[in-house]
PDB file of C-alpha atoms in Angstrom:
ATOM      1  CA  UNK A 533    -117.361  30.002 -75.538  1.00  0.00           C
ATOM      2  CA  UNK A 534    -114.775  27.377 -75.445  1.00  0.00           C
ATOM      3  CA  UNK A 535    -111.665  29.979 -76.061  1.00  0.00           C
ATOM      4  CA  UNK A 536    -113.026  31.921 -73.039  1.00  0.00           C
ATOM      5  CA  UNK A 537    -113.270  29.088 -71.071  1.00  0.00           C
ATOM      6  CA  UNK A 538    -110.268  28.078 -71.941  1.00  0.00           C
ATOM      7  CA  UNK A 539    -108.637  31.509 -71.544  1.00  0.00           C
ATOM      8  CA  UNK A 540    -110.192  31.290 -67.597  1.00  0.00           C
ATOM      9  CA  UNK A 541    -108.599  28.268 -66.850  1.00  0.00           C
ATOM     10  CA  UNK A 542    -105.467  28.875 -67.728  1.00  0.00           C
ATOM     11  CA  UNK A 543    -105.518  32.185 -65.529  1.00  0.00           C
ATOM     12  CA  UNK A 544    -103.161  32.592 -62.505  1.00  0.00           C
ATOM     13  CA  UNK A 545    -103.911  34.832 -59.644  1.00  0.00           C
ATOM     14  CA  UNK A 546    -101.153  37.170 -59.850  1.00  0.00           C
ATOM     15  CA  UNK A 547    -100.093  37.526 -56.250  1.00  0.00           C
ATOM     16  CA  UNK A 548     -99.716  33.807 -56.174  1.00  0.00           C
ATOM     17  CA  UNK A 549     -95.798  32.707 -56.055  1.00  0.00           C
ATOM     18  CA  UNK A 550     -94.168  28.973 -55.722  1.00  0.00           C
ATOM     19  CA  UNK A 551     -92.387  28.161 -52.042  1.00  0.00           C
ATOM     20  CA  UNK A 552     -89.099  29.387 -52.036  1.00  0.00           C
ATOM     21  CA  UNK A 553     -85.961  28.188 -50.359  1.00  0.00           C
ATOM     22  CA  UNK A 554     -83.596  31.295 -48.306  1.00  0.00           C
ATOM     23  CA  UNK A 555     -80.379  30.507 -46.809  1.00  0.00           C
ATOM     24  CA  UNK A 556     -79.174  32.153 -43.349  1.00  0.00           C
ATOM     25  CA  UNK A 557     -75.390  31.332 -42.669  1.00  0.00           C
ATOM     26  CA  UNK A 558     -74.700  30.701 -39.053  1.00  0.00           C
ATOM     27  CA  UNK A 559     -71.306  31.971 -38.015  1.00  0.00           C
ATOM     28  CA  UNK A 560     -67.902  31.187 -39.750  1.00  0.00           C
ATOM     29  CA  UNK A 561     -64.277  32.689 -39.524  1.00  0.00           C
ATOM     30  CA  UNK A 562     -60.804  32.534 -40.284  1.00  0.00           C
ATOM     31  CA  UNK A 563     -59.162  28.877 -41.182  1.00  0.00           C
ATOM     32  CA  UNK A 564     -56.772  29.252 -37.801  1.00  0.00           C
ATOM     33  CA  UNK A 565     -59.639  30.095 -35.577  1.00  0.00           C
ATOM     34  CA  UNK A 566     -58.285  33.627 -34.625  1.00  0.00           C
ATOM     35  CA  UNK A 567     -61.235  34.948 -35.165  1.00  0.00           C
ATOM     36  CA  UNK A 568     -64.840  33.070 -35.106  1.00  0.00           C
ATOM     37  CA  UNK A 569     -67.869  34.185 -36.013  1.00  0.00           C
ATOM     38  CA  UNK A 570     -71.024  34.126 -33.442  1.00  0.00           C
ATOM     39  CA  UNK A 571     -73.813  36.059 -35.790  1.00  0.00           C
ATOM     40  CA  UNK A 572     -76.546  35.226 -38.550  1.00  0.00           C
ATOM     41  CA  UNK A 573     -76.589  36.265 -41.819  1.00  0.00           C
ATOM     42  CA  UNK A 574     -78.708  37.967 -42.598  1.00  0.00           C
ATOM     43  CA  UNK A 575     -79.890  38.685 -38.458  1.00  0.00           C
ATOM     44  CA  UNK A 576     -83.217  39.644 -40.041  1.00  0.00           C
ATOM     45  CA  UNK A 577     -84.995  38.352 -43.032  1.00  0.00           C
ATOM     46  CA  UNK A 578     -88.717  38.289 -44.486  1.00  0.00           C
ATOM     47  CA  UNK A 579     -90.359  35.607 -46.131  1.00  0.00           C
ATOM     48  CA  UNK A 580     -93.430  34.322 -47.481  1.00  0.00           C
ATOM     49  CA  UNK A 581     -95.602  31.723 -45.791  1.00  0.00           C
ATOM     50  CA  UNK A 582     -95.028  28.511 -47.014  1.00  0.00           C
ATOM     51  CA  UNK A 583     -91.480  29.468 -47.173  1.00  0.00           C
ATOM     52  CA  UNK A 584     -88.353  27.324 -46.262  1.00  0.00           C
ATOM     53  CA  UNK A 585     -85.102  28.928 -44.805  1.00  0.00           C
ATOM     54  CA  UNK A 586     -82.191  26.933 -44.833  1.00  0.00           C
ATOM     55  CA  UNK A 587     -79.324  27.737 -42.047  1.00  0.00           C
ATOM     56  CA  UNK A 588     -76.112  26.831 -43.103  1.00  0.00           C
ATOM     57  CA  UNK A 589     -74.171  26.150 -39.678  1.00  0.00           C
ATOM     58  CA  UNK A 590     -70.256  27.241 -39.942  1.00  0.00           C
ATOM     59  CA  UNK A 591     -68.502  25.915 -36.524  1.00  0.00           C
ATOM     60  CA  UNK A 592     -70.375  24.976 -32.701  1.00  0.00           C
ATOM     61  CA  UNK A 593     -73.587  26.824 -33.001  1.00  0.00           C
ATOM     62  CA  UNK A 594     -77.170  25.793 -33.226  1.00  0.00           C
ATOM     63  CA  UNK A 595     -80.534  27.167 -33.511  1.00  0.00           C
ATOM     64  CA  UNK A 596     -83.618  27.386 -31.805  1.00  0.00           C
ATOM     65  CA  UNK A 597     -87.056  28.975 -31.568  1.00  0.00           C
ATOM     66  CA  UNK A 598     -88.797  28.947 -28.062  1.00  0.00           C
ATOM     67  CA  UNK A 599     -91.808  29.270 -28.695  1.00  0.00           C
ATOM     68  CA  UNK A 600     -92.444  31.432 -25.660  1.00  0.00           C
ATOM     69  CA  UNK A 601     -90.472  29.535 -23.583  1.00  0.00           C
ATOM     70  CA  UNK A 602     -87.353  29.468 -21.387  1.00  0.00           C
ATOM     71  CA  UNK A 603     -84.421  28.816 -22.649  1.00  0.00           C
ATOM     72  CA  UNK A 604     -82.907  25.571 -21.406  1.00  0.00           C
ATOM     73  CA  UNK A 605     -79.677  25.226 -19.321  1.00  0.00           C
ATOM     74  CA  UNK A 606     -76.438  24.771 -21.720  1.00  0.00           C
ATOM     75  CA  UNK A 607     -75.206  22.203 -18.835  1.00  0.00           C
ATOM     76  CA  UNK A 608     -77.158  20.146 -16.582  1.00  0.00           C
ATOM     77  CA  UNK A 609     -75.592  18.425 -13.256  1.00  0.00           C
ATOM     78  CA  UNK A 610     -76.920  14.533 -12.836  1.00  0.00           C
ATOM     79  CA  UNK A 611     -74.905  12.345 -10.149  1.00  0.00           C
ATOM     80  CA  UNK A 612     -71.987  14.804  -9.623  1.00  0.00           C
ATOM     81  CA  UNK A 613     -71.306  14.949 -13.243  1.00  0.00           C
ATOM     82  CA  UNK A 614     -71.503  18.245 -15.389  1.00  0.00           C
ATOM     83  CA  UNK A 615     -73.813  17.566 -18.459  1.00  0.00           C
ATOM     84  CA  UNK A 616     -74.190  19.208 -21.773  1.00  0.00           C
ATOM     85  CA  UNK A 617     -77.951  19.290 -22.084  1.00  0.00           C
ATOM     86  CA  UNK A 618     -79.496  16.745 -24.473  1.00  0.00           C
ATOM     87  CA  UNK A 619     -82.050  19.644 -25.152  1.00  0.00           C
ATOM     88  CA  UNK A 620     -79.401  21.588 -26.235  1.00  0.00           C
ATOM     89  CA  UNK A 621     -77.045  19.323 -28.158  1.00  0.00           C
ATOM     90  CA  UNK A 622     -79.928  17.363 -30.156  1.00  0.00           C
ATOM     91  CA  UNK A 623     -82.667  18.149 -33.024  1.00  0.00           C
ATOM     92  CA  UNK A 624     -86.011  18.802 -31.568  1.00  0.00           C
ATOM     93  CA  UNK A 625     -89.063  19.637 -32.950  1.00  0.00           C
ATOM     94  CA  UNK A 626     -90.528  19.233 -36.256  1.00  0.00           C
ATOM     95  CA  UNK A 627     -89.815  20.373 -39.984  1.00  0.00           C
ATOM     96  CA  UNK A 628     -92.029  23.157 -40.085  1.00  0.00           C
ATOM     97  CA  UNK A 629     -93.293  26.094 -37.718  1.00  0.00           C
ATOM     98  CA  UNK A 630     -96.128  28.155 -36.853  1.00  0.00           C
ATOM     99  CA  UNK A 631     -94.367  30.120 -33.965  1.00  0.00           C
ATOM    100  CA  UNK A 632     -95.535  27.975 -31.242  1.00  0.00           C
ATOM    101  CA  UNK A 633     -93.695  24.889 -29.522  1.00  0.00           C
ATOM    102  CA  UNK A 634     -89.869  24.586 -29.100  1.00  0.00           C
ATOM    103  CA  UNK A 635     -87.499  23.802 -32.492  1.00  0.00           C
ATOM    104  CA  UNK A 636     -83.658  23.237 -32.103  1.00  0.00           C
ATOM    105  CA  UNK A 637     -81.639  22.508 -34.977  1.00  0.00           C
ATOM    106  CA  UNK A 638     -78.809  20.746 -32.408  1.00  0.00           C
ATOM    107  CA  UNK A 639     -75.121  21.247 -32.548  1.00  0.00           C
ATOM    108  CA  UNK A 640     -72.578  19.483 -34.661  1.00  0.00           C
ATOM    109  CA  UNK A 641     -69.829  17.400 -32.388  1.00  0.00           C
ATOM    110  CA  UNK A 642     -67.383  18.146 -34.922  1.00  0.00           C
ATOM    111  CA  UNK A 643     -67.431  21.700 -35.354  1.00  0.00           C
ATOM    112  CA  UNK A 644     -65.359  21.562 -38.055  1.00  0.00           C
ATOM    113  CA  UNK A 645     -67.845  19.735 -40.227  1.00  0.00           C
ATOM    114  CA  UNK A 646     -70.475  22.668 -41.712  1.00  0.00           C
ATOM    115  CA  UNK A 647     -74.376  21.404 -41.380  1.00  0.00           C
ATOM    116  CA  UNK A 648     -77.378  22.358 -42.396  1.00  0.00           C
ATOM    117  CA  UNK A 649     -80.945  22.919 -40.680  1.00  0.00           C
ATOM    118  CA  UNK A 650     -84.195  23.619 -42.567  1.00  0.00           C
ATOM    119  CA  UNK A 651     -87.733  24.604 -40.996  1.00  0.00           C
ATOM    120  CA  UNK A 652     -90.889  25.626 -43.365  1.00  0.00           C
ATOM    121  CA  UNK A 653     -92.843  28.661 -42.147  1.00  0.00           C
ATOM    122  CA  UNK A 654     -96.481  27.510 -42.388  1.00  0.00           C
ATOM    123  CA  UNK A 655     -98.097  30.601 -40.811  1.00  0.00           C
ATOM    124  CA  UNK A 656     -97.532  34.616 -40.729  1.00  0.00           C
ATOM    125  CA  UNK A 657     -95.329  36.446 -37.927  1.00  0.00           C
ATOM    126  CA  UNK A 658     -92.655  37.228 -36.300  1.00  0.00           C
ATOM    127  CA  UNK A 659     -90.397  34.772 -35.057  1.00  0.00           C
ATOM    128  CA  UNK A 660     -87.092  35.356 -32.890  1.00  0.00           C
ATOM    129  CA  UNK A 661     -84.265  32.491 -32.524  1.00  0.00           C
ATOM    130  CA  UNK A 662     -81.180  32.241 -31.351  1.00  0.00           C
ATOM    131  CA  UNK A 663     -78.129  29.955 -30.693  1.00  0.00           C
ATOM    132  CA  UNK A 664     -78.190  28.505 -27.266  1.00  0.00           C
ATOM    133  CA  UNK A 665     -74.593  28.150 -27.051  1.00  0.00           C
ATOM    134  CA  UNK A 666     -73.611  31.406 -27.575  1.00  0.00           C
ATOM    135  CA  UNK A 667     -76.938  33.206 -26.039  1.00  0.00           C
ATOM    136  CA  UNK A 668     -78.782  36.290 -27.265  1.00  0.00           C
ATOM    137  CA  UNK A 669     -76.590  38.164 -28.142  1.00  0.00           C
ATOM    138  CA  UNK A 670     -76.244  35.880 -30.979  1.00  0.00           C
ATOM    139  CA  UNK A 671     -79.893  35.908 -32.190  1.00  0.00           C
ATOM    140  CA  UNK A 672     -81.971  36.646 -35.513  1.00  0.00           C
ATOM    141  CA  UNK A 673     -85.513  36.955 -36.760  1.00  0.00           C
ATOM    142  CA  UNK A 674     -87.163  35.785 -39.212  1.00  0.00           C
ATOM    143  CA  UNK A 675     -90.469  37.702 -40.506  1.00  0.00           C
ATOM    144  CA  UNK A 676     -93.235  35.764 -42.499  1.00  0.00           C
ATOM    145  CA  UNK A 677     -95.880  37.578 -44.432  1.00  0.00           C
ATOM    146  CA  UNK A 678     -96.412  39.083 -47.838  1.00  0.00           C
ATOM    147  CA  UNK A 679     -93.042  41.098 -48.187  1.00  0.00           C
ATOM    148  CA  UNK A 680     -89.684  39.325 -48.649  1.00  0.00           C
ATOM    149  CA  UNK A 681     -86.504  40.398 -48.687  1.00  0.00           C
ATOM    150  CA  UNK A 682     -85.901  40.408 -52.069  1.00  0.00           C
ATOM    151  CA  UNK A 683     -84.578  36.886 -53.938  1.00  0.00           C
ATOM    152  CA  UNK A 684     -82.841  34.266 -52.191  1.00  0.00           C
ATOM    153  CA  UNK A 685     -79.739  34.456 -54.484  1.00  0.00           C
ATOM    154  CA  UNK A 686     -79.314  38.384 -53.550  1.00  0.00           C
ATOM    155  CA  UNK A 687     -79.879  37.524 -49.735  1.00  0.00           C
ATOM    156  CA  UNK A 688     -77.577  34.805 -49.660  1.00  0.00           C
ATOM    157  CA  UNK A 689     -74.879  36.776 -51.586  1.00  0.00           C
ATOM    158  CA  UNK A 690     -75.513  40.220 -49.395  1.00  0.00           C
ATOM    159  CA  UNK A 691     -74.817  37.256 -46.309  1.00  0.00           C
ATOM    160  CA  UNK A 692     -71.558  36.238 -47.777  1.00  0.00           C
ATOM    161  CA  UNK A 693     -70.455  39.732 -47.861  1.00  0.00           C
ATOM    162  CA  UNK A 694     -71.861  40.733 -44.079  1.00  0.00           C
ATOM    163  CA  UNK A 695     -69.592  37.383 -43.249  1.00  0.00           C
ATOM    164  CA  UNK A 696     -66.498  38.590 -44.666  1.00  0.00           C
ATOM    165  CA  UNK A 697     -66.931  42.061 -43.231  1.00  0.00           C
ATOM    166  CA  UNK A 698     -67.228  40.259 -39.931  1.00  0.00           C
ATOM    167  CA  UNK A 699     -63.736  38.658 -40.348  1.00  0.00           C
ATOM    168  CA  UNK A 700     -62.246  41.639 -41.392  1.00  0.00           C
ATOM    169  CA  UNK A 701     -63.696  43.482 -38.075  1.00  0.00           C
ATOM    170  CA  UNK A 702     -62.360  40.987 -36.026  1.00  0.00           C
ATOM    171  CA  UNK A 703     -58.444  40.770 -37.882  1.00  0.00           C
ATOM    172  CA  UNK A 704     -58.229  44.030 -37.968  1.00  0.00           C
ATOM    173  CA  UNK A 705     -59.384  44.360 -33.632  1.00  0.00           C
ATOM    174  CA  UNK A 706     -56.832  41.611 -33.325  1.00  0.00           C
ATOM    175  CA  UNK A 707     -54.172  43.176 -35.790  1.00  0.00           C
ATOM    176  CA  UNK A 708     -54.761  46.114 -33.148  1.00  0.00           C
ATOM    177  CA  UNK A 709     -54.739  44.168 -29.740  1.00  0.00           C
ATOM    178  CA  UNK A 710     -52.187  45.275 -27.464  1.00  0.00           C
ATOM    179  CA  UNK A 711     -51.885  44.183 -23.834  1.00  0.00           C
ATOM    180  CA  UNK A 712     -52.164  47.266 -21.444  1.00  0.00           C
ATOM    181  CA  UNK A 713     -49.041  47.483 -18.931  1.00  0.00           C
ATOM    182  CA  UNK A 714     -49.328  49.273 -15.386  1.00  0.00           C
ATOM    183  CA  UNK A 715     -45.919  49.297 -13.308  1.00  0.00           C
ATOM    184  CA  UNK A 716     -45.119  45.487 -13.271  1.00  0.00           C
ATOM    185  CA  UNK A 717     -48.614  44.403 -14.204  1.00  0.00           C
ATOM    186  CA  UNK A 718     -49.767  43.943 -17.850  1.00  0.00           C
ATOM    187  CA  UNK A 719     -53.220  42.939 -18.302  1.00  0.00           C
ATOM    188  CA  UNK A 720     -54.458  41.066 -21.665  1.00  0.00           C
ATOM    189  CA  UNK A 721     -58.013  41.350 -22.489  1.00  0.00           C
ATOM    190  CA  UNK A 722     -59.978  38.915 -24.083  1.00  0.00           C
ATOM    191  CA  UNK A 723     -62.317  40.366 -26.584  1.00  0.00           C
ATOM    192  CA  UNK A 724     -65.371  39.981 -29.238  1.00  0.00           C
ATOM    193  CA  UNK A 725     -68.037  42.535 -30.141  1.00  0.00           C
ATOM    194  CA  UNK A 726     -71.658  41.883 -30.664  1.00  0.00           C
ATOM    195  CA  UNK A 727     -71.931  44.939 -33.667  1.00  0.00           C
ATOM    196  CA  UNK A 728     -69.319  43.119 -35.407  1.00  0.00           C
ATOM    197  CA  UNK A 729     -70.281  39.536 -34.140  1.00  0.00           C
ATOM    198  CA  UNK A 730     -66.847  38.485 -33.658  1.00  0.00           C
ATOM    199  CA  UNK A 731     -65.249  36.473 -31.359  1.00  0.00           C
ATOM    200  CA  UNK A 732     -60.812  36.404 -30.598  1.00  0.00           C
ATOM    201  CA  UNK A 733     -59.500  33.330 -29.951  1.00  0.00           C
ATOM    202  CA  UNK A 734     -55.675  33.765 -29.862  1.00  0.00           C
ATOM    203  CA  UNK A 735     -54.510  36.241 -26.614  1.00  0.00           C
ATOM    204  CA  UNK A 736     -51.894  38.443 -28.689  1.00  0.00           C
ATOM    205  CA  UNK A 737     -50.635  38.755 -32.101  1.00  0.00           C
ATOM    206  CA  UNK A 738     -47.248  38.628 -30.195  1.00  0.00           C
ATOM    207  CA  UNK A 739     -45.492  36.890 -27.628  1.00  0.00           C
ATOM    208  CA  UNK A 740     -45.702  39.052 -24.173  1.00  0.00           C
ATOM    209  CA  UNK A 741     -42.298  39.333 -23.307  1.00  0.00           C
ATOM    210  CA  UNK A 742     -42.372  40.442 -19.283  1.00  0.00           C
ATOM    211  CA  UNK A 743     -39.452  41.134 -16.538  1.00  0.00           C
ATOM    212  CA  UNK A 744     -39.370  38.329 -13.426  1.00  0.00           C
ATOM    213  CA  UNK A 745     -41.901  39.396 -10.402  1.00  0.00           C
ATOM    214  CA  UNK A 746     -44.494  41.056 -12.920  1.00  0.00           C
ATOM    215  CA  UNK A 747     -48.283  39.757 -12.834  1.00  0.00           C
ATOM    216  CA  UNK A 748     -50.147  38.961 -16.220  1.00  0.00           C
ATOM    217  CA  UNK A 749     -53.882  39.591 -15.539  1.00  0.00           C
ATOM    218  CA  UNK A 750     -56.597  38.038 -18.474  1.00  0.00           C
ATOM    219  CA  UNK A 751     -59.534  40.375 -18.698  1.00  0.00           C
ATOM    220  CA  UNK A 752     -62.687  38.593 -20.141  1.00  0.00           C
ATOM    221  CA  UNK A 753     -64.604  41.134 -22.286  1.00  0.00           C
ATOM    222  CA  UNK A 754     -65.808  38.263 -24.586  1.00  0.00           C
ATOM    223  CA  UNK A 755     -69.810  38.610 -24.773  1.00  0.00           C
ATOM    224  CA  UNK A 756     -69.686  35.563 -26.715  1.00  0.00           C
ATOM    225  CA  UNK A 757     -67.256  33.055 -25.360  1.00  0.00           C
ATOM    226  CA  UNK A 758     -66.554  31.496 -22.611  1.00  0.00           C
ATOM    227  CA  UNK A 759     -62.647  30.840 -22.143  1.00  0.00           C
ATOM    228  CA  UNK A 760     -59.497  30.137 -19.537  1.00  0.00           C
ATOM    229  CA  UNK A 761     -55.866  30.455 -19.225  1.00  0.00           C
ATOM    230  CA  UNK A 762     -54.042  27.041 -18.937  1.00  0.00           C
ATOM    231  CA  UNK A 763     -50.562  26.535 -18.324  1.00  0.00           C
ATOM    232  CA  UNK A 764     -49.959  22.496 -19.541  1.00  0.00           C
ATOM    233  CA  UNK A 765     -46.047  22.697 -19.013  1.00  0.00           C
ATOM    234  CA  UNK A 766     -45.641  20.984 -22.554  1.00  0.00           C
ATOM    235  CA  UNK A 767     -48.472  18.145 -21.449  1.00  0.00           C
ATOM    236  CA  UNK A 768     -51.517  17.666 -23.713  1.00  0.00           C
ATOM    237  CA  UNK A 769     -53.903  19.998 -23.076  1.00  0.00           C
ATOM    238  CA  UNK A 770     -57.134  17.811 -21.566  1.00  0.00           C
ATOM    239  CA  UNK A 771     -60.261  17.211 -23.466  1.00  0.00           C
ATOM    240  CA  UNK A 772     -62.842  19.772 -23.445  1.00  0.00           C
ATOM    241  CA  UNK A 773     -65.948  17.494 -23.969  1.00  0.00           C
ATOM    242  CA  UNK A 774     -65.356  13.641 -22.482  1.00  0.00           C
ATOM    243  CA  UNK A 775     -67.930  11.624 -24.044  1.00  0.00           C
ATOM    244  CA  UNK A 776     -69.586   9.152 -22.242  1.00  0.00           C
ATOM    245  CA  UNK A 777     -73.216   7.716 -21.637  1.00  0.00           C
ATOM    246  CA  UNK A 778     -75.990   9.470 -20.018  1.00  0.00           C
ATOM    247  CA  UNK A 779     -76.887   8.067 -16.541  1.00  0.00           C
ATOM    248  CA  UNK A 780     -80.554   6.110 -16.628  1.00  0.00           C
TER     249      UNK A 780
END
C-alpha cells in the first residue's frame, strides 16, 4: 500500500507543461539606416496559456493590443501645439492579458537603444496587436491555446532568419532603385513593401545628376513611413521631436 501510494503521488498529468518564455523581435535593419525594418517576427505565433512572450523592440516601434478599441491618434493638438500622444509614447496597461482592456508597450526616445516588453497570456484566444507608429500594416497575432509553435529557441532562431531575409529584400530593392526620367522631369520614388516589411530611407544609391530647368518630383510609395524632402543649404537640419512639458 505505501509503494502505490507513493507511486500516485509522484504522478504528473502528462499534458501538464511549465510557463514558457517566446521572444517576438520587433523590427531592425541595416547599421546606416538604409533600410529599416517595420514587421514582427514571427507575425504569428501560438502559445500556451500561462505563457509569456517577450518582444524585443529594434528601433521607434511599440506595441499594443486594443482590446476592441480604437486606436488612438499618433499626435494630438493642445493650445496650438502638435503633440505626440502620451497614449502612444508611454507603457499602459498591466503585465498580463486576457484579450480585453488596452496594453501598450510605449516607444523608446532613443531609438537606437533596443528594449524589451513582456505580457503573460492568462486566458485562451486570439489576440491581434500592432505598432501604433507604423499602423496595421505593421501588425501580428498572437494565438493562445493548447498548440504552440514549436520551442521558443526554434521560434526565436526561425525570427532571426525572417529578419535577415527582410534586410536582404530591402538592399537588394534599394541596390535596384533607379529614379524614372520623363523629358526634363525625373521622378524619385520613395519606397517600402509590406510582404517584405521593409522600409528605404536613403532616396538613391547615387547622386541624381540633372541638366538646369529640369524638375525632381519625390513619389511617396512608403506604406510605412512618413517622410519629406528638405533642402538645409549646409544648416543643421531642425529637430524632429522638441521636447518640452505637457500643458496642465
Amino acid at each position: 500500500m505505501l509503494a502505490t501510494f507513493a507511486a500516485w503521488g509522484l504522478a504528473v498529468p502528462p499534458n501538464v507543461q511549465a510557463a514558457r518564455t517566446w521572444t517576438v523581435i520587433g523590427g531592425g535593419g541595416t547599421r546606416d539606416l538604409t533600410v529599416v525594418l517595420n514587421a514582427f517576427y514571427p507575425r504569428r505565433l501560438q502559445v500556451a496559456t500561462g505563457d509569456t512572450v517577450t518582444w524585443q523592440i529594434e528601433g521607434f516601434h511599440n506595441v499594443a493590443f486594443l482590446g476592441g478599441q480604437k486606436p488612438p491618434d499618433l499626435e494630438i493638438q493642445e493650445g496650438g501645439q502638435t503633440y505626440f500622444n502620451p497614449q502612444v509614447a508611454f507603457p499602459a496597461g498591466g503585465k498580463t492579458y486576457d484579450g480585453t482592456g488596452y496594453v501598450n508597450s510605449g516607444v523608446s526616445l532613443d531609438p537606437s537603444k533596443p528594449f524589451s516588453y513582456s505580457l503573460t497570456f492568462t486566458k485562451a484566444g486570439s489576440y491581434g496587436y500592432l505598432c501604433l507608429v507604423h499602423g496595421p500594416s505593421m501588425g501580428g497575432e498572437i494565438v493562445v491555446g493548447d498548440q504552440t509553435s514549436g520551442s521558443p529557441d526554434s521560434v526565436l532562431a526561425a525570427a532571426r532568419q525572417q529578419q535577415a531575409a527582410g534586410v536582404k529584400a530591402g538592399q537588394q530593392a534599394f541596390a535596384s532603385l533607379k529614379p524614372d526620367w520623363n523629358g526634363y522631369t525625373v521622378n524619385v520614388p520613395m519606397i517600402g513593401s509590406v510582404k517584405d516589411g521593409y522600409s528605404i530611407l536613403r532616396f538613391t544609391p547615387r547622386p541624381i545628376v540633372v541638366p538646369r530647368g529640369a524638375t525632381v518630383r519625390w513619389s511617396m510609395a512608403d506604406p510605412f513611413e512618413i517622410h519629406t524632402v528638405t533642402f538645409t543649404s549646409g544648416a543643421k537640419p531642425p529637430d524632429h521631436i522638441i521636447p518640452q512639458p505637457q500643458q496642465q
